[in-house]
mmCIF file of C-alpha atoms in Angstrom:
data_model
loop_
_atom_site.group_PDB
_atom_site.id
_atom_site.type_symbol
_atom_site.label_atom_id
_atom_site.label_comp_id
_atom_site.label_asym_id
_atom_site.label_seq_id
_atom_site.Cartn_x
_atom_site.Cartn_y
_atom_site.Cartn_z
ATOM 1 C CA MET I 49 0.000 0.000 0.000
ATOM 2 C CA THR I 50 1.084 3.544 -0.572
ATOM 3 C CA GLY I 51 -0.101 6.801 0.835
ATOM 4 C CA THR I 52 0.461 10.539 0.581
ATOM 5 C CA MET I 53 1.544 12.724 3.460
ATOM 6 C CA MET I 54 -1.445 13.197 5.732
ATOM 7 C CA THR I 55 -2.233 15.732 8.395
ATOM 8 C CA GLU I 56 -1.509 14.273 11.809
ATOM 9 C CA PRO I 57 -4.647 13.253 13.710
ATOM 10 C CA ALA I 58 -5.507 14.812 17.008
ATOM 11 C CA SER I 59 -3.168 13.285 19.601
ATOM 12 C CA PRO I 60 -4.286 12.462 23.131
ATOM 13 C CA ARG I 61 -1.557 13.927 25.292
ATOM 14 C CA GLY I 62 0.611 12.460 27.984
ATOM 15 C CA LEU I 63 -0.983 9.007 28.259
ATOM 16 C CA LEU I 64 2.292 7.075 28.546
ATOM 17 C CA GLN I 65 4.389 9.239 30.825
ATOM 18 C CA ALA I 66 4.113 6.806 33.742
ATOM 19 C CA GLN I 67 5.579 3.799 31.934
ATOM 20 C CA PRO I 68 8.816 2.476 33.517
ATOM 21 C CA TRP I 69 10.590 1.835 30.202
ATOM 22 C CA PHE I 70 9.534 5.223 28.904
ATOM 23 C CA SER I 71 12.060 7.035 31.070
ATOM 24 C CA GLU I 72 14.917 4.523 30.986
ATOM 25 C CA PRO I 73 18.095 6.544 30.386
ATOM 26 C CA GLU I 74 19.294 4.227 27.608
ATOM 27 C CA VAL I 75 15.974 4.367 25.792
ATOM 28 C CA ARG I 76 15.958 8.158 26.079
ATOM 29 C CA ARG I 77 19.523 8.248 24.789
ATOM 30 C CA LEU I 78 18.518 6.098 21.821
ATOM 31 C CA ILE I 79 15.720 8.497 20.924
ATOM 32 C CA ASP I 80 18.061 11.490 21.424
ATOM 33 C CA THR I 81 20.594 9.851 19.115
ATOM 34 C CA LEU I 82 18.033 9.353 16.369
ATOM 35 C CA GLN I 83 16.651 12.840 16.816
ATOM 36 C CA ALA I 84 20.122 14.362 16.536
ATOM 37 C CA SER I 85 20.348 12.767 13.077
ATOM 38 C CA GLY I 86 17.013 14.255 12.041
ATOM 39 C CA ILE I 87 15.093 11.011 12.612
ATOM 40 C CA THR I 88 11.710 11.067 14.344
ATOM 41 C CA ALA I 89 11.086 8.032 16.529
ATOM 42 C CA ARG I 90 7.841 6.915 18.119
ATOM 43 C CA PHE I 91 6.986 3.942 20.297
ATOM 44 C CA VAL I 92 4.617 1.608 18.486
ATOM 45 C CA GLY I 93 2.689 -1.629 18.714
ATOM 46 C CA GLY I 94 2.508 -3.909 21.707
ATOM 47 C CA CYS I 95 4.365 -1.723 24.180
ATOM 48 C CA VAL I 96 1.922 1.135 23.562
ATOM 49 C CA ARG I 97 -1.136 -1.114 23.564
ATOM 50 C CA ASP I 98 -0.125 -2.884 26.769
ATOM 51 C CA ALA I 99 0.791 0.351 28.488
ATOM 52 C CA LEU I 100 -2.658 1.756 27.798
ATOM 53 C CA LEU I 101 -4.135 -1.425 29.247
ATOM 54 C CA GLY I 102 -1.998 -1.093 32.365
ATOM 55 C CA ARG I 103 0.000 -4.222 31.523
ATOM 56 C CA ALA I 104 3.743 -4.667 31.790
ATOM 57 C CA SER I 105 5.567 -5.020 28.482
ATOM 58 C CA ASP I 106 8.949 -6.674 27.948
ATOM 59 C CA ASP I 107 9.354 -5.542 24.348
ATOM 60 C CA VAL I 108 9.917 -1.926 23.358
ATOM 61 C CA ASP I 109 9.634 -1.145 19.655
ATOM 62 C CA LEU I 110 10.254 2.096 17.803
ATOM 63 C CA ALA I 111 9.052 3.245 14.394
ATOM 64 C CA VAL I 112 11.203 5.829 12.589
ATOM 65 C CA ASP I 113 10.806 8.010 9.515
ATOM 66 C CA ALA I 114 14.193 7.086 8.021
ATOM 67 C CA ALA I 115 15.513 4.157 5.988
ATOM 68 C CA PRO I 116 17.408 1.476 7.932
ATOM 69 C CA GLU I 117 20.770 2.567 6.507
ATOM 70 C CA GLY I 118 20.269 5.982 8.115
ATOM 71 C CA VAL I 119 19.331 4.359 11.411
ATOM 72 C CA VAL I 120 22.454 2.170 11.396
ATOM 73 C CA ARG I 121 24.637 5.158 10.599
ATOM 74 C CA ALA I 122 23.140 7.211 13.446
ATOM 75 C CA LEU I 123 23.603 4.389 15.950
ATOM 76 C CA ASP I 124 27.155 3.646 14.817
ATOM 77 C CA ASP I 125 28.120 7.306 15.170
ATOM 78 C CA ALA I 126 26.814 7.273 18.752
ATOM 79 C CA GLY I 127 28.571 4.007 19.636
ATOM 80 C CA ILE I 128 25.305 2.072 19.973
ATOM 81 C CA LYS I 129 25.561 -1.459 18.636
ATOM 82 C CA SER I 130 23.079 -2.311 15.894
ATOM 83 C CA VAL I 131 22.134 -5.707 14.462
ATOM 84 C CA PRO I 132 20.402 -5.960 11.053
ATOM 85 C CA THR I 133 17.821 -8.482 12.287
ATOM 86 C CA GLY I 134 15.321 -7.742 9.519
ATOM 87 C CA ILE I 135 16.918 -5.014 7.500
ATOM 88 C CA ASP I 136 15.209 -5.985 4.226
ATOM 89 C CA HIS I 137 11.926 -5.175 5.929
ATOM 90 C CA GLY I 138 13.334 -2.145 7.715
ATOM 91 C CA THR I 139 14.137 -3.561 11.158
ATOM 92 C CA VAL I 140 17.386 -2.856 12.981
ATOM 93 C CA THR I 141 17.890 -3.996 16.576
ATOM 94 C CA ALA I 142 19.590 -1.496 18.860
ATOM 95 C CA VAL I 143 21.537 -3.375 21.545
ATOM 96 C CA LEU I 144 21.468 -1.461 24.816
ATOM 97 C CA THR I 145 22.924 -2.538 28.143
ATOM 98 C CA SER I 146 19.579 -3.281 29.787
ATOM 99 C CA ARG I 147 17.498 -4.333 26.773
ATOM 100 C CA THR I 148 17.270 -4.540 23.001
ATOM 101 C CA VAL I 149 14.964 -2.268 21.019
ATOM 102 C CA GLU I 150 13.690 -3.030 17.524
ATOM 103 C CA VAL I 151 13.830 0.096 15.384
ATOM 104 C CA THR I 152 11.742 -0.257 12.235
ATOM 105 C CA SER I 153 11.492 2.157 9.321
ATOM 106 C CA LEU I 154 8.077 3.341 8.190
ATOM 107 C CA ARG I 155 7.098 1.206 5.219
ATOM 108 C CA CYS I 156 4.456 0.396 2.632
ATOM 109 C CA ASP I 157 3.699 -2.974 1.100
ATOM 110 C CA VAL I 158 4.619 -3.217 -2.573
ATOM 111 C CA GLU I 159 3.776 -6.903 -2.963
ATOM 112 C CA THR I 160 2.386 -9.594 -0.634
ATOM 113 C CA ASP I 161 1.567 -13.271 -1.043
ATOM 114 C CA GLY I 162 0.140 -14.114 2.367
ATOM 115 C CA ARG I 163 3.481 -15.277 3.741
ATOM 116 C CA ARG I 164 5.980 -12.492 3.101
ATOM 117 C CA ALA I 165 5.976 -8.965 1.781
ATOM 118 C CA VAL I 166 8.113 -6.747 -0.425
ATOM 119 C CA VAL I 167 8.186 -3.267 1.093
ATOM 120 C CA ARG I 168 9.373 0.204 0.300
ATOM 121 C CA PHE I 169 10.270 2.752 2.927
ATOM 122 C CA THR I 170 8.339 5.949 3.473
ATOM 123 C CA GLN I 171 8.108 8.969 5.746
ATOM 124 C CA ASP I 172 4.320 8.778 5.899
ATOM 125 C CA TRP I 173 3.164 7.643 9.333
ATOM 126 C CA ARG I 174 -0.392 6.965 8.212
ATOM 127 C CA ALA I 175 0.814 4.861 5.286
ATOM 128 C CA ASP I 176 2.834 2.785 7.735
ATOM 129 C CA SER I 177 -0.223 2.344 9.950
ATOM 130 C CA LEU I 178 -2.247 0.997 7.031
ATOM 131 C CA ARG I 179 -0.044 -2.095 6.734
ATOM 132 C CA ARG I 180 -0.470 -3.071 10.388
ATOM 133 C CA ASP I 181 -3.001 -5.679 11.444
ATOM 134 C CA PHE I 182 -5.347 -4.316 14.121
ATOM 135 C CA THR I 183 -6.354 -0.802 15.073
ATOM 136 C CA MET I 184 -5.086 -1.200 18.635
ATOM 137 C CA ASN I 185 -1.652 -2.191 17.292
ATOM 138 C CA ALA I 186 -1.385 0.934 15.140
ATOM 139 C CA LEU I 187 -1.013 3.397 18.005
ATOM 140 C CA TYR I 188 2.170 5.484 18.041
ATOM 141 C CA ALA I 189 3.485 7.426 21.030
ATOM 142 C CA ASP I 190 6.161 10.100 20.914
ATOM 143 C CA ARG I 191 8.731 10.697 23.629
ATOM 144 C CA HIS I 192 6.267 12.884 25.551
ATOM 145 C CA GLY I 193 3.639 10.161 25.685
ATOM 146 C CA ASP I 194 1.385 11.809 23.115
ATOM 147 C CA LEU I 195 -0.467 9.419 20.814
ATOM 148 C CA SER I 196 -1.072 9.289 17.077
ATOM 149 C CA ASP I 197 -4.174 7.221 16.335
ATOM 150 C CA TYR I 198 -5.160 6.911 12.669
ATOM 151 C CA HIS I 199 -7.882 4.258 12.869
ATOM 152 C CA GLY I 200 -9.766 4.629 16.133
ATOM 153 C CA GLY I 201 -7.523 2.155 17.911
ATOM 154 C CA LEU I 202 -7.738 3.943 21.256
ATOM 155 C CA ASP I 203 -11.522 3.730 21.291
ATOM 156 C CA ASP I 204 -11.368 0.081 20.220
ATOM 157 C CA LEU I 205 -8.940 -0.631 23.025
ATOM 158 C CA ARG I 206 -11.137 1.079 25.580
ATOM 159 C CA ASN I 207 -14.221 -0.764 24.329
ATOM 160 C CA GLY I 208 -12.597 -4.197 24.124
ATOM 161 C CA ARG I 209 -12.895 -4.400 20.343
ATOM 162 C CA LEU I 210 -10.297 -6.233 18.237
ATOM 163 C CA ARG I 211 -10.749 -4.839 14.747
ATOM 164 C CA PHE I 212 -8.717 -5.205 11.579
ATOM 165 C CA ILE I 213 -7.533 -2.011 9.945
ATOM 166 C CA GLY I 214 -9.653 -1.426 6.850
ATOM 167 C CA ALA I 215 -11.062 -4.513 5.112
ATOM 168 C CA PRO I 216 -10.291 -7.667 7.125
ATOM 169 C CA ALA I 217 -9.915 -9.789 3.978
ATOM 170 C CA GLU I 218 -7.215 -7.479 2.631
ATOM 171 C CA ARG I 219 -5.245 -7.582 5.874
ATOM 172 C CA ILE I 220 -5.448 -11.375 5.980
ATOM 173 C CA ARG I 221 -4.413 -11.775 2.325
ATOM 174 C CA GLU I 222 -1.269 -9.823 3.198
ATOM 175 C CA ASP I 223 -0.328 -12.364 5.864
ATOM 176 C CA TYR I 224 -2.409 -15.422 6.694
ATOM 177 C CA LEU I 225 -0.779 -15.636 10.125
ATOM 178 C CA ARG I 226 -3.089 -12.772 11.069
ATOM 179 C CA ILE I 227 -5.866 -15.347 11.395
ATOM 180 C CA LEU I 228 -4.077 -16.890 14.369
ATOM 181 C CA ARG I 229 -3.107 -13.449 15.673
ATOM 182 C CA PHE I 230 -6.801 -12.505 15.656
ATOM 183 C CA PHE I 231 -7.520 -15.391 18.018
ATOM 184 C CA ARG I 232 -4.346 -14.936 20.031
ATOM 185 C CA PHE I 233 -5.081 -11.306 20.859
ATOM 186 C CA HIS I 234 -8.660 -12.212 21.670
ATOM 187 C CA ALA I 235 -7.346 -14.673 24.272
ATOM 188 C CA GLN I 236 -4.565 -12.464 25.622
ATOM 189 C CA LEU I 237 -6.855 -9.478 26.070
ATOM 190 C CA GLY I 238 -9.710 -11.535 27.498
ATOM 191 C CA LEU I 239 -12.242 -10.113 25.045
ATOM 192 C CA SER I 240 -15.845 -11.249 25.337
ATOM 193 C CA SER I 241 -16.792 -11.406 21.664
ATOM 194 C CA HIS I 242 -15.231 -11.447 18.199
ATOM 195 C CA ASP I 243 -15.581 -8.725 15.627
ATOM 196 C CA VAL I 244 -18.150 -10.182 13.210
ATOM 197 C CA ASP I 245 -16.436 -9.051 10.006
ATOM 198 C CA GLY I 246 -13.023 -10.102 11.250
ATOM 199 C CA LEU I 247 -14.212 -13.567 12.258
ATOM 200 C CA ALA I 248 -15.965 -14.070 8.918
ATOM 201 C CA ALA I 249 -12.763 -13.182 7.041
ATOM 202 C CA CYS I 250 -10.733 -15.567 9.203
ATOM 203 C CA ARG I 251 -13.161 -18.375 8.403
ATOM 204 C CA ARG I 252 -13.005 -17.562 4.704
ATOM 205 C CA PHE I 253 -9.231 -17.977 4.560
ATOM 206 C CA ARG I 254 -8.629 -20.624 7.245
ATOM 207 C CA ASP I 255 -7.415 -23.231 4.712
ATOM 208 C CA ARG I 256 -4.549 -20.910 3.805
ATOM 209 C CA LEU I 257 -3.005 -21.457 7.222
ATOM 210 C CA ARG I 258 -1.326 -24.548 5.784
ATOM 211 C CA ASP I 259 0.720 -22.259 3.527
ATOM 212 C CA LEU I 260 2.562 -20.821 6.531
ATOM 213 C CA SER I 261 5.842 -22.054 7.941
ATOM 214 C CA ALA I 262 5.659 -24.394 10.921
ATOM 215 C CA GLU I 263 7.906 -22.123 12.982
ATOM 216 C CA ARG I 264 5.583 -19.111 12.614
ATOM 217 C CA VAL I 265 2.502 -21.158 13.423
ATOM 218 C CA ALA I 266 4.128 -22.769 16.460
ATOM 219 C CA LYS I 267 5.262 -19.414 17.818
ATOM 220 C CA GLU I 268 1.755 -17.982 17.492
ATOM 221 C CA LEU I 269 0.060 -21.012 19.055
ATOM 222 C CA LEU I 270 2.438 -21.033 22.003
ATOM 223 C CA ARG I 271 1.893 -17.323 22.577
ATOM 224 C CA LEU I 272 -1.854 -17.920 22.504
ATOM 225 C CA LEU I 273 -1.488 -20.698 25.067
ATOM 226 C CA GLU I 274 0.365 -18.306 27.377
ATOM 227 C CA ALA I 275 -2.833 -16.275 27.816
ATOM 228 C CA ALA I 276 -4.406 -16.356 31.255
ATOM 229 C CA ALA I 277 -7.472 -18.299 30.061
ATOM 230 C CA PRO I 278 -6.982 -19.663 26.535
ATOM 231 C CA ALA I 279 -9.450 -22.575 26.665
ATOM 232 C CA GLU I 280 -12.438 -20.773 25.173
ATOM 233 C CA THR I 281 -10.353 -19.455 22.300
ATOM 234 C CA MET I 282 -8.825 -22.877 21.678
ATOM 235 C CA THR I 283 -12.339 -24.322 21.552
ATOM 236 C CA GLY I 284 -13.204 -21.817 18.837
ATOM 237 C CA LEU I 285 -10.078 -22.702 16.867
ATOM 238 C CA ILE I 286 -10.709 -26.441 17.140
ATOM 239 C CA GLU I 287 -14.428 -26.366 16.412
ATOM 240 C CA GLY I 288 -13.935 -23.840 13.620
ATOM 241 C CA GLY I 289 -11.443 -26.086 11.822
ATOM 242 C CA PHE I 290 -8.549 -23.635 12.119
ATOM 243 C CA LEU I 291 -6.221 -26.314 13.519
ATOM 244 C CA ASP I 292 -7.205 -29.129 11.166
ATOM 245 C CA TYR I 293 -3.844 -29.016 9.404
ATOM 246 C CA TRP I 294 -1.365 -28.027 12.109
ATOM 247 C CA LEU I 295 -2.858 -29.628 15.212
ATOM 248 C CA PRO I 296 -5.590 -32.099 14.194
ATOM 249 C CA GLU I 297 -5.042 -34.045 17.428
ATOM 250 C CA ALA I 298 -6.029 -31.056 19.549
ATOM 251 C CA GLY I 299 -8.750 -31.831 22.022
ATOM 252 C CA ALA I 300 -9.200 -32.130 25.771
ATOM 253 C CA VAL I 301 -10.103 -28.463 26.167
ATOM 254 C CA PRO I 302 -11.654 -29.164 29.613
ATOM 255 C CA ALA I 303 -8.249 -30.569 30.600
ATOM 256 C CA LEU I 304 -6.649 -27.341 29.346
ATOM 257 C CA SER I 305 -8.996 -25.341 31.574
ATOM 258 C CA GLU I 306 -8.030 -27.541 34.509
ATOM 259 C CA MET I 307 -4.344 -27.102 33.708
ATOM 260 C CA CYS I 308 -4.764 -23.330 33.752
ATOM 261 C CA ARG I 309 -6.433 -23.598 37.157
ATOM 262 C CA LEU I 310 -3.698 -25.791 38.606
ATOM 263 C CA GLU I 311 -0.562 -24.143 37.246
ATOM 264 C CA PRO I 312 1.450 -21.763 39.427
ATOM 265 C CA ARG I 313 2.137 -19.737 36.278
ATOM 266 C CA PRO I 314 1.221 -20.054 32.575
ATOM 267 C CA ASP I 315 3.390 -22.524 30.689
ATOM 268 C CA ALA I 316 2.718 -22.822 26.959
ATOM 269 C CA VAL I 317 4.558 -26.111 26.344
ATOM 270 C CA ARG I 318 2.789 -27.844 29.213
ATOM 271 C CA ARG I 319 -0.546 -26.521 27.983
ATOM 272 C CA LEU I 320 0.236 -27.783 24.495
ATOM 273 C CA ALA I 321 0.974 -31.198 25.999
ATOM 274 C CA VAL I 322 -2.453 -31.435 27.594
ATOM 275 C CA LEU I 323 -4.062 -30.898 24.179
ATOM 276 C CA CYS I 324 -2.000 -33.669 22.579
ATOM 277 C CA PRO I 325 -2.776 -37.400 22.490
ATOM 278 C CA VAL I 326 -1.593 -39.477 25.428
ATOM 279 C CA GLY I 327 1.744 -41.176 24.785
ATOM 280 C CA SER I 328 5.134 -40.327 23.365
ATOM 281 C CA ASP I 329 4.220 -41.083 19.734
ATOM 282 C CA GLY I 330 1.483 -38.464 19.708
ATOM 283 C CA MET I 331 3.733 -35.896 21.351
ATOM 284 C CA ALA I 332 6.499 -36.612 18.836
ATOM 285 C CA ALA I 333 4.122 -36.190 15.897
ATOM 286 C CA VAL I 334 3.062 -32.761 17.141
ATOM 287 C CA ALA I 335 6.668 -31.724 17.794
ATOM 288 C CA ASP I 336 7.689 -32.798 14.279
ATOM 289 C CA ARG I 337 4.814 -31.056 12.529
ATOM 290 C CA LEU I 338 5.318 -27.785 14.389
ATOM 291 C CA LYS I 339 9.124 -28.051 14.152
ATOM 292 C CA LEU I 340 9.495 -27.335 17.834
ATOM 293 C CA SER I 341 12.941 -26.699 19.266
ATOM 294 C CA GLY I 342 14.977 -29.622 20.567
ATOM 295 C CA ARG I 343 14.399 -28.474 24.119
ATOM 296 C CA GLN I 344 10.629 -28.242 23.642
ATOM 297 C CA ARG I 345 10.549 -31.627 21.901
ATOM 298 C CA ASP I 346 12.536 -33.296 24.720
ATOM 299 C CA ARG I 347 10.277 -31.752 27.337
ATOM 300 C CA LEU I 348 7.131 -33.031 25.639
ATOM 301 C CA ALA I 349 8.633 -36.516 25.362
ATOM 302 C CA ALA I 350 9.633 -36.533 29.034
ATOM 303 C CA MET I 351 6.169 -35.410 30.093
ATOM 304 C CA ALA I 352 4.557 -38.171 28.020
ATOM 305 C CA ALA I 353 6.253 -41.039 29.884
ATOM 306 C CA ALA I 354 3.785 -43.164 31.832
ATOM 307 C CA MET I 355 3.870 -43.345 35.620
ATOM 308 C CA GLU I 356 1.504 -44.149 38.462
ATOM 309 C CA PRO I 357 0.328 -41.400 40.801
ATOM 310 C CA PRO I 358 2.169 -41.449 44.152
ATOM 311 C CA GLY I 359 -0.073 -42.713 46.913
ATOM 312 C CA ASP I 360 1.411 -40.623 49.727
ATOM 313 C CA PRO I 361 3.759 -37.660 50.296
ATOM 314 C CA ALA I 362 6.807 -39.889 50.853
ATOM 315 C CA ALA I 363 6.298 -41.584 47.492
ATOM 316 C CA ALA I 364 5.891 -38.157 45.900
ATOM 317 C CA ARG I 365 9.211 -37.012 47.361
ATOM 318 C CA ARG I 366 10.889 -40.083 45.890
ATOM 319 C CA TRP I 367 9.566 -39.158 42.445
ATOM 320 C CA VAL I 368 10.769 -35.574 42.781
ATOM 321 C CA TYR I 369 14.219 -36.814 43.787
ATOM 322 C CA ARG I 370 14.425 -39.177 40.805
ATOM 323 C CA LEU I 371 12.865 -36.952 38.151
ATOM 324 C CA GLY I 372 13.956 -33.518 39.292
ATOM 325 C CA THR I 373 11.605 -30.766 40.378
ATOM 326 C CA GLU I 374 10.638 -29.430 36.953
ATOM 327 C CA LEU I 375 9.853 -32.750 35.290
ATOM 328 C CA ALA I 376 8.019 -33.979 38.379
ATOM 329 C CA ARG I 377 5.864 -30.854 38.310
ATOM 330 C CA ASP I 378 5.226 -31.244 34.574
ATOM 331 C CA ARG I 379 4.068 -34.848 34.911
ATOM 332 C CA ALA I 380 1.981 -34.161 38.004
ATOM 333 C CA LEU I 381 0.131 -31.206 36.463
ATOM 334 C CA LEU I 382 -0.347 -32.919 33.098
ATOM 335 C CA ASN I 383 -1.779 -36.101 34.592
ATOM 336 C CA ARG I 384 -3.878 -34.289 37.207
ATOM 337 C CA ALA I 385 -5.426 -32.109 34.512
ATOM 338 C CA ARG I 386 -6.143 -35.128 32.333
ATOM 339 C CA ASP I 387 -7.496 -37.733 34.730
ATOM 340 C CA GLY I 388 -8.498 -35.739 37.808
ATOM 341 C CA ASP I 389 -6.846 -38.235 40.174
ATOM 342 C CA ARG I 390 -6.196 -36.334 43.396
ATOM 343 C CA ARG I 391 -3.208 -38.518 44.244
ATOM 344 C CA TRP I 392 -1.268 -36.366 41.800
ATOM 345 C CA ASP I 393 -1.696 -33.519 44.297
ATOM 346 C CA ASN I 394 0.954 -35.237 46.438
ATOM 347 C CA LEU I 395 3.440 -34.796 43.609
ATOM 348 C CA ILE I 396 2.314 -31.251 42.825
ATOM 349 C CA ARG I 397 2.896 -30.237 46.452
ATOM 350 C CA ALA I 398 6.228 -32.043 46.708
ATOM 351 C CA ALA I 399 7.490 -30.394 43.499
ATOM 352 C CA SER I 400 6.405 -26.999 44.814
ATOM 353 C CA ASP I 401 7.254 -27.124 48.513
ATOM 354 C CA TRP I 402 10.099 -29.610 48.909
ATOM 355 C CA ILE I 403 13.737 -29.168 47.918
ATOM 356 C CA PRO I 404 15.391 -32.528 47.155
ATOM 357 C CA PRO I 405 18.484 -33.064 49.307
ATOM 358 C CA GLU I 406 21.812 -33.967 47.780
ATOM 359 C CA PHE I 407 23.048 -37.485 48.480
ATOM 360 C CA PRO I 408 25.735 -36.924 51.161
ATOM 361 C CA LEU I 409 28.238 -39.583 50.002
ATOM 362 C CA SER I 410 30.658 -39.734 47.089
ATOM 363 C CA GLY I 411 33.355 -41.955 45.667
ATOM 364 C CA ARG I 412 35.916 -40.087 47.736
ATOM 365 C CA ASP I 413 34.122 -41.259 50.893
ATOM 366 C CA ALA I 414 34.312 -44.852 49.654
ATOM 367 C CA LEU I 415 38.042 -44.565 49.098
ATOM 368 C CA GLY I 416 38.342 -42.973 52.526
ATOM 369 C CA VAL I 417 36.911 -46.059 54.253
ATOM 370 C CA GLY I 418 39.348 -48.302 52.441
ATOM 371 C CA MET I 419 37.437 -49.500 49.388
ATOM 372 C CA ALA I 420 39.541 -50.314 46.344
ATOM 373 C CA PRO I 421 38.930 -48.240 43.204
ATOM 374 C CA GLY I 422 36.600 -49.952 40.751
ATOM 375 C CA PRO I 423 32.969 -50.630 39.841
ATOM 376 C CA ALA I 424 32.186 -51.954 43.317
ATOM 377 C CA ILE I 425 32.285 -48.389 44.640
ATOM 378 C CA GLY I 426 29.528 -47.235 42.312
ATOM 379 C CA GLU I 427 27.337 -50.242 43.024
ATOM 380 C CA THR I 428 27.764 -49.891 46.783
ATOM 381 C CA LEU I 429 26.920 -46.187 46.726
ATOM 382 C CA ARG I 430 23.890 -46.874 44.505
ATOM 383 C CA ARG I 431 22.478 -49.391 46.982
ATOM 384 C CA ILE I 432 23.055 -47.110 49.956
ATOM 385 C CA GLU I 433 21.418 -44.239 48.110
ATOM 386 C CA GLU I 434 18.396 -46.383 47.228
ATOM 387 C CA ASP I 435 17.958 -47.350 50.902
ATOM 388 C CA TRP I 436 18.319 -43.688 51.873
ATOM 389 C CA VAL I 437 15.610 -42.696 49.387
ATOM 390 C CA LEU I 438 13.272 -45.465 50.532
ATOM 391 C CA GLY I 439 13.828 -44.271 54.104
ATOM 392 C CA ASP I 440 12.490 -40.848 53.084
ATOM 393 C CA PHE I 441 15.966 -39.226 53.252
ATOM 394 C CA MET I 442 16.002 -39.392 57.056
ATOM 395 C CA GLU I 443 19.551 -40.714 57.619
ATOM 396 C CA ASP I 444 22.253 -38.069 57.933
ATOM 397 C CA ARG I 445 25.786 -38.215 56.575
ATOM 398 C CA ALA I 446 27.195 -39.853 59.730
ATOM 399 C CA ALA I 447 24.695 -42.719 59.559
ATOM 400 C CA LEU I 448 25.320 -43.198 55.860
ATOM 401 C CA LEU I 449 29.081 -43.298 56.420
ATOM 402 C CA GLU I 450 28.568 -46.122 58.907
ATOM 403 C CA ARG I 451 26.586 -48.013 56.274
ATOM 404 C CA LEU I 452 29.385 -47.392 53.786
ATOM 405 C CA LYS I 453 31.998 -48.725 56.217
ATOM 406 C CA GLU I 454 29.947 -51.877 56.793
ATOM 407 C CA ARG I 455 29.319 -52.553 53.101
ATOM 408 C CA GLY I 456 32.784 -51.458 52.135
ATOM 409 C CA GLY I 457 34.336 -53.849 54.599
ATOM 410 C CA ALA I 458 32.175 -56.677 53.303
ATOM 411 C CA SER I 459 33.252 -55.983 49.720
ATOM 412 C CA ARG I 460 36.984 -56.070 50.453
#
């Protein structure tokens, strides 16, 4: 899209002055640096939207009315490290001591195919806003906290309305990932209803989701699952056929709701696991299709392993000791959400409230009581450790050393 220079809209004043990141010295220096080179910079997107909602934001993004080459030159001259993370699309990352800031040139779409875009750079702020997805994401704030709102995004934000900019079908044709973003923002913002025109356009193009890369889809789904209460939105995605290609196994939405109730904090990978089929094969199929990272894949596989619920707190502590706190918590929450067996609560509590002790003996202790080097040391220590675990970790180092002396003497 292209546009001519437009008169700036009326700007609500001073709405962002209280934001913590707004006054960070390094962020202010970055804006000063750009301004000294004749470049106007405004905060944009999620950091502005979240600030207006009273939510904390980890990401700070700037839009600028200069091409990326000019941005890089200005940062280099000021000794600020820059990384060309998406320079073909106008994005340069400024590396500050306390954070990174994405600095993106104003741009217009020249050509789009639903997956990627060819852009040209512009100095027209309204033209840049026209290529963004939703009205509430096209709010710009200058260094004084004054807003530029070209599409009624502030009113939409205040009224809990997620609305595409312009014609929803056009925005979706530009990037089919916006279908998932429509649902993701609905979940993250806790909105009560969908925009009718936006939902209809999403349904019209849902089959085009298969044209997207697995990595982009996975990132969007995991971000959706991080929402405080994603179950209702996931139900809409499943029943509406939006996941038929990427996550056809998805189900167990009541279990997802239970997981959200049980978790100490939102965990997207664990929530994905509860939607997947029981068993390692099902987990592996999902991980392969979504091209999850090795760490995410391994975590899903570890969660999928079968185990019986511990019948009492002592048994739960043994599981935590053997599995480690994180995996024990994963398995306990996943199984509790799925089958409702309250015996899993023993493991949930143990993984939350109990710190596994370190086994007090080592090979050096075995040598110290006169055992000869060799495999017998490892086997002896393993047996003593197993007895210690079965005794609920009650014996102290002195008692365990006596056991080692007895067994060590018998093995000589």
